[in-house]
Coordinates of C-alpha atoms in Angstrom, one line a residue:
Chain A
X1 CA -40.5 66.0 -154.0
X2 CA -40.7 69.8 -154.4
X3 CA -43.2 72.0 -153.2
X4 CA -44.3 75.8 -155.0
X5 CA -45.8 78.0 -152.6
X6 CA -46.9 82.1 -153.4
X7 CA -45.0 84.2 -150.9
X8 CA -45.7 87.7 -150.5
X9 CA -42.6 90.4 -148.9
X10 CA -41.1 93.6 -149.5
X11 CA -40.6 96.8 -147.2
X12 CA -41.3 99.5 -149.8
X13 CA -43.6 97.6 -152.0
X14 CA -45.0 94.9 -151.3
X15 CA -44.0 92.1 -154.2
X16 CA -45.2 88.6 -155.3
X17 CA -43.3 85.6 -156.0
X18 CA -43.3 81.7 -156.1
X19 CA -40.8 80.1 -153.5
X20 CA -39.7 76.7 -155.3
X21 CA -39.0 74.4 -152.1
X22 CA -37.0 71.2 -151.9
X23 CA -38.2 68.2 -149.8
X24 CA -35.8 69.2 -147.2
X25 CA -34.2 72.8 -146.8
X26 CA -31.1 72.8 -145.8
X27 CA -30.1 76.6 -144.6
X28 CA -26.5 76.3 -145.1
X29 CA -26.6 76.0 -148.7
X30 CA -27.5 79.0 -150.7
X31 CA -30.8 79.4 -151.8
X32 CA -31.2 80.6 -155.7
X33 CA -32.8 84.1 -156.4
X34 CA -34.3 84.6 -159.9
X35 CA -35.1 88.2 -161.0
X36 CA -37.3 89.5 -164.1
X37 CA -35.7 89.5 -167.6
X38 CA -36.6 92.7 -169.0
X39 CA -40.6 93.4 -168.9
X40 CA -41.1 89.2 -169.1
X41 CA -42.9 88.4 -165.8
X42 CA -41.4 85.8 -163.3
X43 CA -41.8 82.9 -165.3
X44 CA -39.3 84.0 -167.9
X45 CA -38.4 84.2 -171.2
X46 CA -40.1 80.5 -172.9
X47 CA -40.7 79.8 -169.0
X48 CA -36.8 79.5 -168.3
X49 CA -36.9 80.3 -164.9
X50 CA -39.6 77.7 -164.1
X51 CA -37.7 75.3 -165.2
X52 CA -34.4 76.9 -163.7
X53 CA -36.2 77.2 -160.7
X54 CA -37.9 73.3 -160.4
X55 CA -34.6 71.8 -161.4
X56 CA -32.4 73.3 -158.6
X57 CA -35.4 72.1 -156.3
X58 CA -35.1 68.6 -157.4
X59 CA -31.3 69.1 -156.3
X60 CA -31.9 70.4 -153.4
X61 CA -31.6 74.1 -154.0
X62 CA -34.1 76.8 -152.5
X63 CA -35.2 78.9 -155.3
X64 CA -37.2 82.2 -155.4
X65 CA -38.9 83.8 -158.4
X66 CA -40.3 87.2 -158.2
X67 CA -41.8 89.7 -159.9
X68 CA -40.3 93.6 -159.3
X69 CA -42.6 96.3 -158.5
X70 CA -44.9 96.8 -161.2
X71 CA -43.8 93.5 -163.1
X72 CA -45.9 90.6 -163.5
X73 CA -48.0 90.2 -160.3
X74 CA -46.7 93.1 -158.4
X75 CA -48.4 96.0 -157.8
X76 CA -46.6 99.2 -158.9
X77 CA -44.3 101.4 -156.5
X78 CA -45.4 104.7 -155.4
X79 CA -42.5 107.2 -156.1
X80 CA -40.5 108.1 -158.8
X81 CA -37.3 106.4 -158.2
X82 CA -35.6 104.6 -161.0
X83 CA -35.9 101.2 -162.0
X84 CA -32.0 101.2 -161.4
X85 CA -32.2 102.1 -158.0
X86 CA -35.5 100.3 -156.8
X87 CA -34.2 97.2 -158.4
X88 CA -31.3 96.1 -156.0
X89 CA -32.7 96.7 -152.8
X90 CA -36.0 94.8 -153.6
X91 CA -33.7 91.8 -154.0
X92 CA -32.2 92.8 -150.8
X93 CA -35.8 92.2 -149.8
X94 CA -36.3 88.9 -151.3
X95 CA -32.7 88.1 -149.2
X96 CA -34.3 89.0 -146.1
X97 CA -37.3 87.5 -146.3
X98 CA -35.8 83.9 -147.3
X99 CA -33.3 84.6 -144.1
X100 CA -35.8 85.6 -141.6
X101 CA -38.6 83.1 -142.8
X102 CA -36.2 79.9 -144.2
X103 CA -32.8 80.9 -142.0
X104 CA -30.9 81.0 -145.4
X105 CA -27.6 83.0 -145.1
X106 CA -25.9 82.8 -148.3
X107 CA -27.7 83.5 -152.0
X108 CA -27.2 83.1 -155.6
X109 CA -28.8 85.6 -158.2
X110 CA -29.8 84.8 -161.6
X111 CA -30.7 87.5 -164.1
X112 CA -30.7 87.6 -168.2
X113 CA -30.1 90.6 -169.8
X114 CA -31.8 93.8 -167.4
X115 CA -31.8 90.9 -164.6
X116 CA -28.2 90.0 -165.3
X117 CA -27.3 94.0 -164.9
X118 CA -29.3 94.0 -161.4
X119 CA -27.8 91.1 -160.1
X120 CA -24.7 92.8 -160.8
X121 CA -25.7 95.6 -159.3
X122 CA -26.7 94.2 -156.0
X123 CA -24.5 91.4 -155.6
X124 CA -21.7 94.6 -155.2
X125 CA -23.8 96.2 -151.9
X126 CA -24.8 92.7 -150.1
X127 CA -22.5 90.7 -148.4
X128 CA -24.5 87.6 -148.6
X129 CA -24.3 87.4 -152.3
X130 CA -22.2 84.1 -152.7
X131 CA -22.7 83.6 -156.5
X132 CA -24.2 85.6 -159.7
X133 CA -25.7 83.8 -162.8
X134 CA -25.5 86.6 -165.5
X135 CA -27.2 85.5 -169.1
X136 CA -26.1 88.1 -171.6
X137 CA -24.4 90.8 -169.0
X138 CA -22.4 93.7 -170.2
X139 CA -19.9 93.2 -172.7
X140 CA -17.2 94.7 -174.3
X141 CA -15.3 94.0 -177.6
X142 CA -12.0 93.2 -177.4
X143 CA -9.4 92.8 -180.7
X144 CA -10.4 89.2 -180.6
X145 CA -13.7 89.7 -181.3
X146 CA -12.9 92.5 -184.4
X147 CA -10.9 89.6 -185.8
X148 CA -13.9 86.8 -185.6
X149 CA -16.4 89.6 -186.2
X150 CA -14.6 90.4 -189.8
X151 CA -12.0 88.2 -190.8
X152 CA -15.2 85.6 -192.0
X153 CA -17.0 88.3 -193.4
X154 CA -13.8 89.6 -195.8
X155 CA -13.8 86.4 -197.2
X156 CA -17.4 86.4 -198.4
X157 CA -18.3 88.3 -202.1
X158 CA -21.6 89.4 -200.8
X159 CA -20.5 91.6 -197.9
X160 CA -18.0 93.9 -200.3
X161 CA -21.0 94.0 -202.7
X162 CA -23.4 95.1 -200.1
X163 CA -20.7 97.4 -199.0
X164 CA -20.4 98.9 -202.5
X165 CA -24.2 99.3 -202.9
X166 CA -25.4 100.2 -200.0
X167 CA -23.0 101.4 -197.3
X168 CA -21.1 103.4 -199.6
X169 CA -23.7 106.3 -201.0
X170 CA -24.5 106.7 -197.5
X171 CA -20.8 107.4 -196.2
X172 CA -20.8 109.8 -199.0
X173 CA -24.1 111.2 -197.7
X174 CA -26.3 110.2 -201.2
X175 CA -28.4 108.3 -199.0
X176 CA -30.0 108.3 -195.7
X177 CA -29.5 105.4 -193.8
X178 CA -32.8 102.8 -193.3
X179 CA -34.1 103.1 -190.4
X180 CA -36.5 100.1 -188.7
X181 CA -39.9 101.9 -188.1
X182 CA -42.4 99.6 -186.2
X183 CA -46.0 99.4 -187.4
X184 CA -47.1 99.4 -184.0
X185 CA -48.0 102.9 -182.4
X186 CA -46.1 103.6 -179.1
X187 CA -49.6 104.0 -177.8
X188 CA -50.0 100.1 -177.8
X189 CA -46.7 99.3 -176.8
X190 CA -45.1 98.7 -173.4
X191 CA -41.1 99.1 -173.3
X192 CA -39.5 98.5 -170.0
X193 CA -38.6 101.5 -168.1
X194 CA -35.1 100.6 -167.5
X195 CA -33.2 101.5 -170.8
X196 CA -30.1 99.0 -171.3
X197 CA -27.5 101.4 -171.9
X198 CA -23.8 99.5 -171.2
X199 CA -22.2 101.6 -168.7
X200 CA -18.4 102.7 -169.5
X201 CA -16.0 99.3 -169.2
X202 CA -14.1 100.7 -166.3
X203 CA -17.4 101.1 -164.1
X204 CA -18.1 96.9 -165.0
X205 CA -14.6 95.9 -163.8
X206 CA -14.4 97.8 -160.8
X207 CA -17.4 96.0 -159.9
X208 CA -16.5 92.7 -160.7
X209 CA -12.8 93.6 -158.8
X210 CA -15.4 94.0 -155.8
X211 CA -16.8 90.3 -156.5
X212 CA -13.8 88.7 -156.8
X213 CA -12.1 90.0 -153.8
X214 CA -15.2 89.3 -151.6
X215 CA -14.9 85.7 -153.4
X216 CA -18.2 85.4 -155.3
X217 CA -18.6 83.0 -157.6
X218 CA -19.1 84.2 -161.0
X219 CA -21.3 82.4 -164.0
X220 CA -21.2 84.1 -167.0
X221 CA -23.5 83.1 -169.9
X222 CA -23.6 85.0 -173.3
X223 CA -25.6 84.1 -176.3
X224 CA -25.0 84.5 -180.4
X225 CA -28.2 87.2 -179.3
X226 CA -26.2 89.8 -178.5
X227 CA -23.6 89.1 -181.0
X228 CA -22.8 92.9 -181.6
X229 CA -20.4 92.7 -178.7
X230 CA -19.9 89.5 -177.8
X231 CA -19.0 86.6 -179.9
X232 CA -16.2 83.7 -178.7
X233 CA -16.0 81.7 -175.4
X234 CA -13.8 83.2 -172.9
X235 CA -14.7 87.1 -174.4
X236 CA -15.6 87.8 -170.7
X237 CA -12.1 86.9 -169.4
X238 CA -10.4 88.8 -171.9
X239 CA -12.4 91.6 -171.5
X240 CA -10.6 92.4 -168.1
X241 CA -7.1 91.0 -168.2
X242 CA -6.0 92.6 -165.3
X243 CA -8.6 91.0 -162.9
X244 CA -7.0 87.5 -161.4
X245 CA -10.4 85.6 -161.2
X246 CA -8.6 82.9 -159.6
X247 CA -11.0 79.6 -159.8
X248 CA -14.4 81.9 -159.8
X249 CA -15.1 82.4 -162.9
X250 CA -17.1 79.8 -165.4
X251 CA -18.4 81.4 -168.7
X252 CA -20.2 80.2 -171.3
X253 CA -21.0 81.2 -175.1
X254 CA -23.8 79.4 -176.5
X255 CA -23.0 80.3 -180.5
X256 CA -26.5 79.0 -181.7
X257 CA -29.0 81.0 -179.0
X258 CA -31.1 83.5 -179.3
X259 CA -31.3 86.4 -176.4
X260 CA -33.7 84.7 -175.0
X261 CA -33.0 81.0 -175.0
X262 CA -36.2 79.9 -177.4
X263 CA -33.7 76.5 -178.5
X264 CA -34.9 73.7 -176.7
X265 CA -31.6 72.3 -176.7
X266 CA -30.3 75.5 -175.1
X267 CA -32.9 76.0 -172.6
X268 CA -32.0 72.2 -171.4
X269 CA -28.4 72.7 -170.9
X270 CA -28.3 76.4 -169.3
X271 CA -30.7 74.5 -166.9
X272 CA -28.4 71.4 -166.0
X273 CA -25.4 73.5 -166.2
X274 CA -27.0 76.0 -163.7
X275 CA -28.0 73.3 -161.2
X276 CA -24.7 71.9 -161.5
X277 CA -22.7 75.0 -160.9
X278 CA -25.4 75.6 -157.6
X279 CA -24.4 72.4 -156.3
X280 CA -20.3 72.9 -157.1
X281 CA -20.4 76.8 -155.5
X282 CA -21.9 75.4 -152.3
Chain B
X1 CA -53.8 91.1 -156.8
X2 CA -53.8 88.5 -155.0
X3 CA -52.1 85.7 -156.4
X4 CA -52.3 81.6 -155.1
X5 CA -52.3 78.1 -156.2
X6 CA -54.8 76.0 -156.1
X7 CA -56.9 72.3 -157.0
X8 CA -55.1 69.4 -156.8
X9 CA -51.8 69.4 -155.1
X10 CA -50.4 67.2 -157.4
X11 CA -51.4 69.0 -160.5
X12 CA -51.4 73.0 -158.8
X13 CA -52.5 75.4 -161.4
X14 CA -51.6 79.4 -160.1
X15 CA -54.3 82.2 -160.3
X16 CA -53.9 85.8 -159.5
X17 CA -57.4 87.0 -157.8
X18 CA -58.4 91.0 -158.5
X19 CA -60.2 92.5 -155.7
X20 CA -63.0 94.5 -157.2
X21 CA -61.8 98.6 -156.6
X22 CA -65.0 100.1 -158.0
X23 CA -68.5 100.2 -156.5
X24 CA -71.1 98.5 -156.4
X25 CA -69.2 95.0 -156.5
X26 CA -70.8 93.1 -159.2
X27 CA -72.3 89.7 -158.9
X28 CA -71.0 88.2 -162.0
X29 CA -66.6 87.8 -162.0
X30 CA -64.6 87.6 -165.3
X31 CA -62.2 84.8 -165.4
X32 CA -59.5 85.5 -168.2
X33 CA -58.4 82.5 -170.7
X34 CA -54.8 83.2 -171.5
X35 CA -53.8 82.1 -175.2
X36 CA -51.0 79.6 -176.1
X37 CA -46.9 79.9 -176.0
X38 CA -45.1 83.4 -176.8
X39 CA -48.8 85.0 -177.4
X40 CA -49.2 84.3 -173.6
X41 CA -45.7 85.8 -172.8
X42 CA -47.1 88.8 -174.9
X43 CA -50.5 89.1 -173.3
X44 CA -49.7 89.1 -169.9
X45 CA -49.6 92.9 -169.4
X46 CA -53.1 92.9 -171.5
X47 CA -54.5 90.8 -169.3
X48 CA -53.2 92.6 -166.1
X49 CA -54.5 95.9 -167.7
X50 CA -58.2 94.6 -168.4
X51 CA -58.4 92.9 -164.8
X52 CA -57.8 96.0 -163.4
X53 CA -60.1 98.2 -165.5
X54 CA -62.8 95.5 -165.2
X55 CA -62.4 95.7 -161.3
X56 CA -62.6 99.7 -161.5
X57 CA -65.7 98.7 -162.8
X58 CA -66.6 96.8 -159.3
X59 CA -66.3 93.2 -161.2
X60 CA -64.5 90.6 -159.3
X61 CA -61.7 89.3 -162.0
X62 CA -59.3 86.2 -162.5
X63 CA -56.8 84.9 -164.5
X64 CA -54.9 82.2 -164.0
X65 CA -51.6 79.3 -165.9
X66 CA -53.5 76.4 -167.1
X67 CA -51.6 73.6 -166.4
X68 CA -48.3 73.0 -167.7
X69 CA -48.0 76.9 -168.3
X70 CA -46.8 79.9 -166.3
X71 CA -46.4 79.6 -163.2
X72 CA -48.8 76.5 -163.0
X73 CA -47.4 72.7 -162.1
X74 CA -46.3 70.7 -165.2
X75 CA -43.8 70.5 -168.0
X76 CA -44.4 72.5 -171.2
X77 CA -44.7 68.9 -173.0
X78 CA -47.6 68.3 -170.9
X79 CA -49.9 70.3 -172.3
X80 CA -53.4 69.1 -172.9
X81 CA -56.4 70.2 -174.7
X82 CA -59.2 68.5 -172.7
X83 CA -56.7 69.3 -169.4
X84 CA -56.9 73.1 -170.1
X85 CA -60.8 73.0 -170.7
X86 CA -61.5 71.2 -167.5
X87 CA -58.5 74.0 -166.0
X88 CA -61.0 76.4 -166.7
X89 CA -63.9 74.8 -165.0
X90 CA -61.4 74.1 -162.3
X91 CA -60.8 78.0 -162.0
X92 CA -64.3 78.7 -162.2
X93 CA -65.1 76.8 -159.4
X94 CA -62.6 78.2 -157.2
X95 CA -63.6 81.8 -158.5
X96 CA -67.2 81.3 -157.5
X97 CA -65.8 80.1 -154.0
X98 CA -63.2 82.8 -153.2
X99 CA -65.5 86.0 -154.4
X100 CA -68.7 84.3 -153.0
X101 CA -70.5 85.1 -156.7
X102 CA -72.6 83.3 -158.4
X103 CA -72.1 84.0 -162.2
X104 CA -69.0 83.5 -164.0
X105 CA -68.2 85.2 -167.8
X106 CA -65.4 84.4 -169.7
X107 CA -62.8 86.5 -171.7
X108 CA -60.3 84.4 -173.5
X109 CA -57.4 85.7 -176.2
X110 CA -56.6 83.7 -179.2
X111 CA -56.3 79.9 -178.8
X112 CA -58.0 80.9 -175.2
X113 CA -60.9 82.0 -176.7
X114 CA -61.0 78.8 -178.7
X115 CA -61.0 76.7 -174.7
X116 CA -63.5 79.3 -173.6
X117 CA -66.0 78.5 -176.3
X118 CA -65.4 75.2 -175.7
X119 CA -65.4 75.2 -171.9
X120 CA -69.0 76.7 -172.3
X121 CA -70.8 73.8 -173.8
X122 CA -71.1 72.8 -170.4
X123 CA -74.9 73.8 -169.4
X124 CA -75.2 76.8 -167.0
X125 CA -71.3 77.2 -166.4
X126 CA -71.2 80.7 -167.7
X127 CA -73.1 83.9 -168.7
X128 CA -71.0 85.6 -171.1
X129 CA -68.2 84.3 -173.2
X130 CA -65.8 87.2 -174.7
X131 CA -64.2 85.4 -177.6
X132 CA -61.2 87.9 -178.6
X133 CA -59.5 87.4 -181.8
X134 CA -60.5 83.9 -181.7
X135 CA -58.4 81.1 -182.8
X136 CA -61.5 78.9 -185.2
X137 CA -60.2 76.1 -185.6
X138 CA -57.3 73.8 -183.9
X139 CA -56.0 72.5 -187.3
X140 CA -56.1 76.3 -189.2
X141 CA -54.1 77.6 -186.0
X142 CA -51.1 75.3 -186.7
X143 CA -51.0 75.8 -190.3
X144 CA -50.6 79.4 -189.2
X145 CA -48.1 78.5 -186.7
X146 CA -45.7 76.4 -189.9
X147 CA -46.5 79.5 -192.0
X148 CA -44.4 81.4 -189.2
X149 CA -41.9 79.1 -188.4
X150 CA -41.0 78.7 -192.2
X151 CA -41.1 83.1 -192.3
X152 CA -39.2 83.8 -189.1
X153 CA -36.5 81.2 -190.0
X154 CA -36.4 81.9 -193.7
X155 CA -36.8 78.8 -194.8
X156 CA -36.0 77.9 -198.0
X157 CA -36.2 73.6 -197.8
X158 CA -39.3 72.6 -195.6
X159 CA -38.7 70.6 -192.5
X160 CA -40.6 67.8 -191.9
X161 CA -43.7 69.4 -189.1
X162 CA -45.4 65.9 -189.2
X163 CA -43.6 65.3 -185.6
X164 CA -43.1 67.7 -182.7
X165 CA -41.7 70.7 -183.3
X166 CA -41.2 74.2 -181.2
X167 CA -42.4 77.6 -181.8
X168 CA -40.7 80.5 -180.2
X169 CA -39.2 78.0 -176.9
X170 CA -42.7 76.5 -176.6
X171 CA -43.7 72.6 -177.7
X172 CA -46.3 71.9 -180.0
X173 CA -46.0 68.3 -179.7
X174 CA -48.0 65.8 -182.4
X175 CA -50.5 64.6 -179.9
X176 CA -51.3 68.4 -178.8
X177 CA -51.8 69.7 -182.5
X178 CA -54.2 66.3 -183.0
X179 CA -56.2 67.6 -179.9
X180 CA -56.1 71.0 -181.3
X181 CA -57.7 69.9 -184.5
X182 CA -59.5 67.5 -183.4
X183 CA -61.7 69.7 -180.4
X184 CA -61.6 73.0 -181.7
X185 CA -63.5 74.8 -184.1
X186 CA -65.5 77.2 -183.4
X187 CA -67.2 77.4 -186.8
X188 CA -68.4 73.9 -186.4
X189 CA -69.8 73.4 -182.9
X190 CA -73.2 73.4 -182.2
X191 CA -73.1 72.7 -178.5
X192 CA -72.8 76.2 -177.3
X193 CA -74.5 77.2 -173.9
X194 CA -73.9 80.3 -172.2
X195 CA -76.3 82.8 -172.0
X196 CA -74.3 85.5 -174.4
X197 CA -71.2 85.1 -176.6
X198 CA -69.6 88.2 -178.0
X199 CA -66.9 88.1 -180.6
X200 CA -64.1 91.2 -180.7
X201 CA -61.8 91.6 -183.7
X202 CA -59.1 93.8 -184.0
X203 CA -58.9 93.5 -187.8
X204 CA -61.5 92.5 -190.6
X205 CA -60.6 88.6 -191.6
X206 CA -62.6 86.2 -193.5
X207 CA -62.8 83.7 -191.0
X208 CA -64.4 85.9 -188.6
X209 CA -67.5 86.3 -191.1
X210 CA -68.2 82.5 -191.0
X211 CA -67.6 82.5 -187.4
X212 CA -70.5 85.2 -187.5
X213 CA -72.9 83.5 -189.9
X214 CA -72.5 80.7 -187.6
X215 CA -73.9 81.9 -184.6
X216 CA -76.6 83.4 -186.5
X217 CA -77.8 80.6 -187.8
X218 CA -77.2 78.8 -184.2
X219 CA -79.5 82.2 -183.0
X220 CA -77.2 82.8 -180.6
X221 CA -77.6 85.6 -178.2
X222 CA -74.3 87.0 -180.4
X223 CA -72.6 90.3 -181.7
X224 CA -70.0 91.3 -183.2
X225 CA -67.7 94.1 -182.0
X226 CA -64.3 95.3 -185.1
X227 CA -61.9 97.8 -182.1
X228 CA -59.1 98.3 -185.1
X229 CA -56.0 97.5 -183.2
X230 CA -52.5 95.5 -183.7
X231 CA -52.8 91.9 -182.9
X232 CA -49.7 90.5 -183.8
X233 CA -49.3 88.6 -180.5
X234 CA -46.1 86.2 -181.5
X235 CA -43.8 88.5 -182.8
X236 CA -40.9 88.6 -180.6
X237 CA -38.1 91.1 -180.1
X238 CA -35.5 91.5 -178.1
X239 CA -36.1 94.2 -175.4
X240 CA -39.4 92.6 -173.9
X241 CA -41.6 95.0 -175.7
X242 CA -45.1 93.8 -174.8
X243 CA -48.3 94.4 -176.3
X244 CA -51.3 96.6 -175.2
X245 CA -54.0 97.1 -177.4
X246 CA -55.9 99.6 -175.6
X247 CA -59.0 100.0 -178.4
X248 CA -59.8 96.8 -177.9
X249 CA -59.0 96.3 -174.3
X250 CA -61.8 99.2 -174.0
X251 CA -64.2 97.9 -176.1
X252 CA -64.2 94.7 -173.9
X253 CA -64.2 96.3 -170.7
X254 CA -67.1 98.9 -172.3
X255 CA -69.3 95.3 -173.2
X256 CA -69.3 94.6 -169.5
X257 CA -71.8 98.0 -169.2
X258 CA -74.2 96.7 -170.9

């Protein structure tokens, strides 16, 4: 039997979240931290993290959803600090309030897409950090992605005729390239503040160098939604072949998702295959 | 904000209380009626945004996860239209309780409006009703919903949608489209009972005309506000964009003036 309470922490700003409990807390195990996808409020994308959240309960996992400052149900932060900064150490405050007020010592973060890059983030500065559940986190092509990228697409008729229609006048500069123009006014729009621009390769492997030799378990899940740099199982591994990631590193590539998991088929396994890699890291 | 859970334990739905910031504190709150699936993942900034101009406005708000949404208890298969009607009834009650008021008005989005219109054929539960780009009618919002499906995927051979079936990660399962048609339309009801309903479009449509002609004939205590704004509320995209239609998000709070 779980239990979902509202809790309420923070230092610099205070935040709201939903603490996911499971009939008996055990504080040797890591508890599971869930951070904001993007602008989404804590219940993420198609309500992924709920479920993330319930199903880790039923299995015994502590789970914490929360909303950043000025996400969701959080009242905004007073300064002008960046998202990127502000980010990490407000998990750093979730951390301490599940140690102070449920003795936990040890912590899992889960982040898609702008969560994925602050669990990153964070996991390098605090010790505790066991475990990191990245959903679409930085990613780099490598040759073997050029070749499945175009050898498929030399082999269709429709691509070289496309090429020689469209992409060619505007190589030679007879045409201006189409841009996407939304019909909705800015004015009516809310982007998230944080803008996702991939930080050079070298910056993302010295960081995961840091994870591995501390010995944190790394879960990396990519989808077919962010295709334009990521596209076979095992792209991550390749990506740094210098890094020995011993036995910490489990990756996924779900080839039929969107960004942000709408299949129900999808949502159901990066759920069981989360709870199941909670229960193997402990 | 204040956020909490509340009624029964077993079946917890989650609100998120607004402390009125303006003066005088009114006597009557606003409790906010979320719509349905990736409109509600859209809305939820709107919804933050009018509670807190409604509260500069010294009204007591609340919005809240019916069940088997947001943050609230239950799986997404669970959901139930008579369930979310008596949900809002639920939150009433506790609104009434926790801001010590007396008078409760609705504000509901889309296929919220829809449970708010219905929620307020209960005699004396609420003085105003705020129906905001209504959803009329259960069986007319699914159509729309296959008409979407079959543009966003590009369909070219029609699935079967007689079963159960998901829009944008979120179940519309056979019995919940059958209780959608079945209890809602708007255009048909004659049962209404708050004191005042007021209808706000962000676009001209035919179906809000009938919607119109139908409270006049009902003599309601009705208008009609058009607040031109963009109300595409299921379109999603991949940087978490959401939507905030400020004309209309004025023209609602501006109603409460009066």
């Amino acid at each position: 039997m779980i239990r979902e309470r509202t809790v309420r922490f923070g230092k610099s700003a205070p935040l709201n979240a939903v603490i996911t409990e499971p009939g008996q807390i055990d504080e040797n195990k890591p508890a599971l931290i869930i951070l904001n996808s993007g602008i989404m409020h804590k219940i993420g994308a198609c309500r992924l993290s709920v479920k993330i959240a319930r199903s880790a309960a039923v299995a015994g996992i502590l789970c914490l959803r929360f909303d950043h400052a000025g996400f969701g149900d959080s009242e905004p932060r007073r300064g002008t600090a960046p998202f990127e900064q502000t980010a990490p150490q407000e998990v750093i405050d979730a951390m301490d309030y599940l140690s102070e007020f449920k003795r936990v010592k040890r912590f899992a973060l889960y982040g898609l897409c702008s969560g994925a890059d602050m669990s990153f983030e964070t996991a390098k500065i605090d010790a505790r950090v066991m475990g990191v559940i990245q959903i679409d986190a930085y990613a780099y092509r490598t040759p073997r992605y050029y070749l499945y990228y175009y050898l498929p697409r030399m082999m269709q008729w429709g691509v070289w005729i496309n090429f020689v229609i469209n992409r060619i006048p505007v190589i030679l500069g007879l045409r201006k390239k189409q841009t996407d123009s939304s019909s909705i006014g800015e004015e009516n729009m809310e982007m998230p503040s944080y803008i996702r621009d991939f930080p050079p390769q070298s910056y993302v492997e010295e960081g995961v160098k840091i994870l591995v030799d501390r010995s944190v378990r790394l879960y990396y899940i990519f989808t077919a939604g962010q295709q334009e740099c990521m596209n076979y199982q095992g792209q991550f591994r390749d990506m740094f072949p210098l890094i020995d990631f011993k036995n910490l590193l489990k990756e996924t590539y779900l080839s039929d998702s969107s960004h942000i998991i709408k299949e129900p088929h999808n949502q159901k396994r990066v759920v069981e295959d989360i709870r199941d890699w909670m229960l193997q890291a402990q | 904000m204040n956020p909490f859970f509340f009624g029964d334990s077993h079946r917890q739905l989650y609100g998120v209380y607004h402390t009125p910031t303006g003066q005088p504190m009114k006597s009557e709150g606003v409790l906010l009626c979320y719509p349905f699936g990736q409109e509600y993942m859209r809305a939820h900034r709107s919804f933050r945004q009018l509670a807190m101009l409604l509260g500069k406005r010294g009204y007591p708000v609340m919005r809240f996860d019916y069940f088997a949404t947001g943050d609230s208890a239950g799986l997404c298969e669970e959901a139930s239209i008579p369930q979310w009607v008596e949900d809002i009834h639920t939150a009433s009650e506790e609104f009434r309780y926790l801001a010590n008021i007396e008078t409760v008005s609705l504000v509901g989005l889309r296929l919220g409006a829809a449970l708010a219109a219905k929620a307020s054929e209960r005699q004396g539960a609420f003085n105003r009703v705020v129906l905001w780009d209504p959803v009329l009618s259960g069986q007319q919002y699914c159509d729309e919903i296959v008409d979407y499906i079959r543009y966003q995927q590009k369909l070219k051979v029609l699935p079967d949608f007689s079963g159960d079936f998901y829009m944008n990660g979120f179940p519309l399962l056979k019995s919940f489209r059958q209780e959608m048609a079945s209890l809602l339309n708007l255009d048909q009801c004659d049962q209404y009972k708050a004191n005042r309903y007021l209808l706000f479009n962000s676009s001209e449509q035919p179906h809000f005309s009938k919607l119109k002609s139908h409270f006049e004939q009902l003599k309601l205590n009705f208008e009609s506000h058009l607040a031109q704004s963009p109300g595409n509320w299921n379109f999603v995209d991949n940087f978490g964009g959401v939507l905030i239609p400020n004309a209309i998000i004025q023209a609602i709070v501006q109603s409460f003036n009066l």
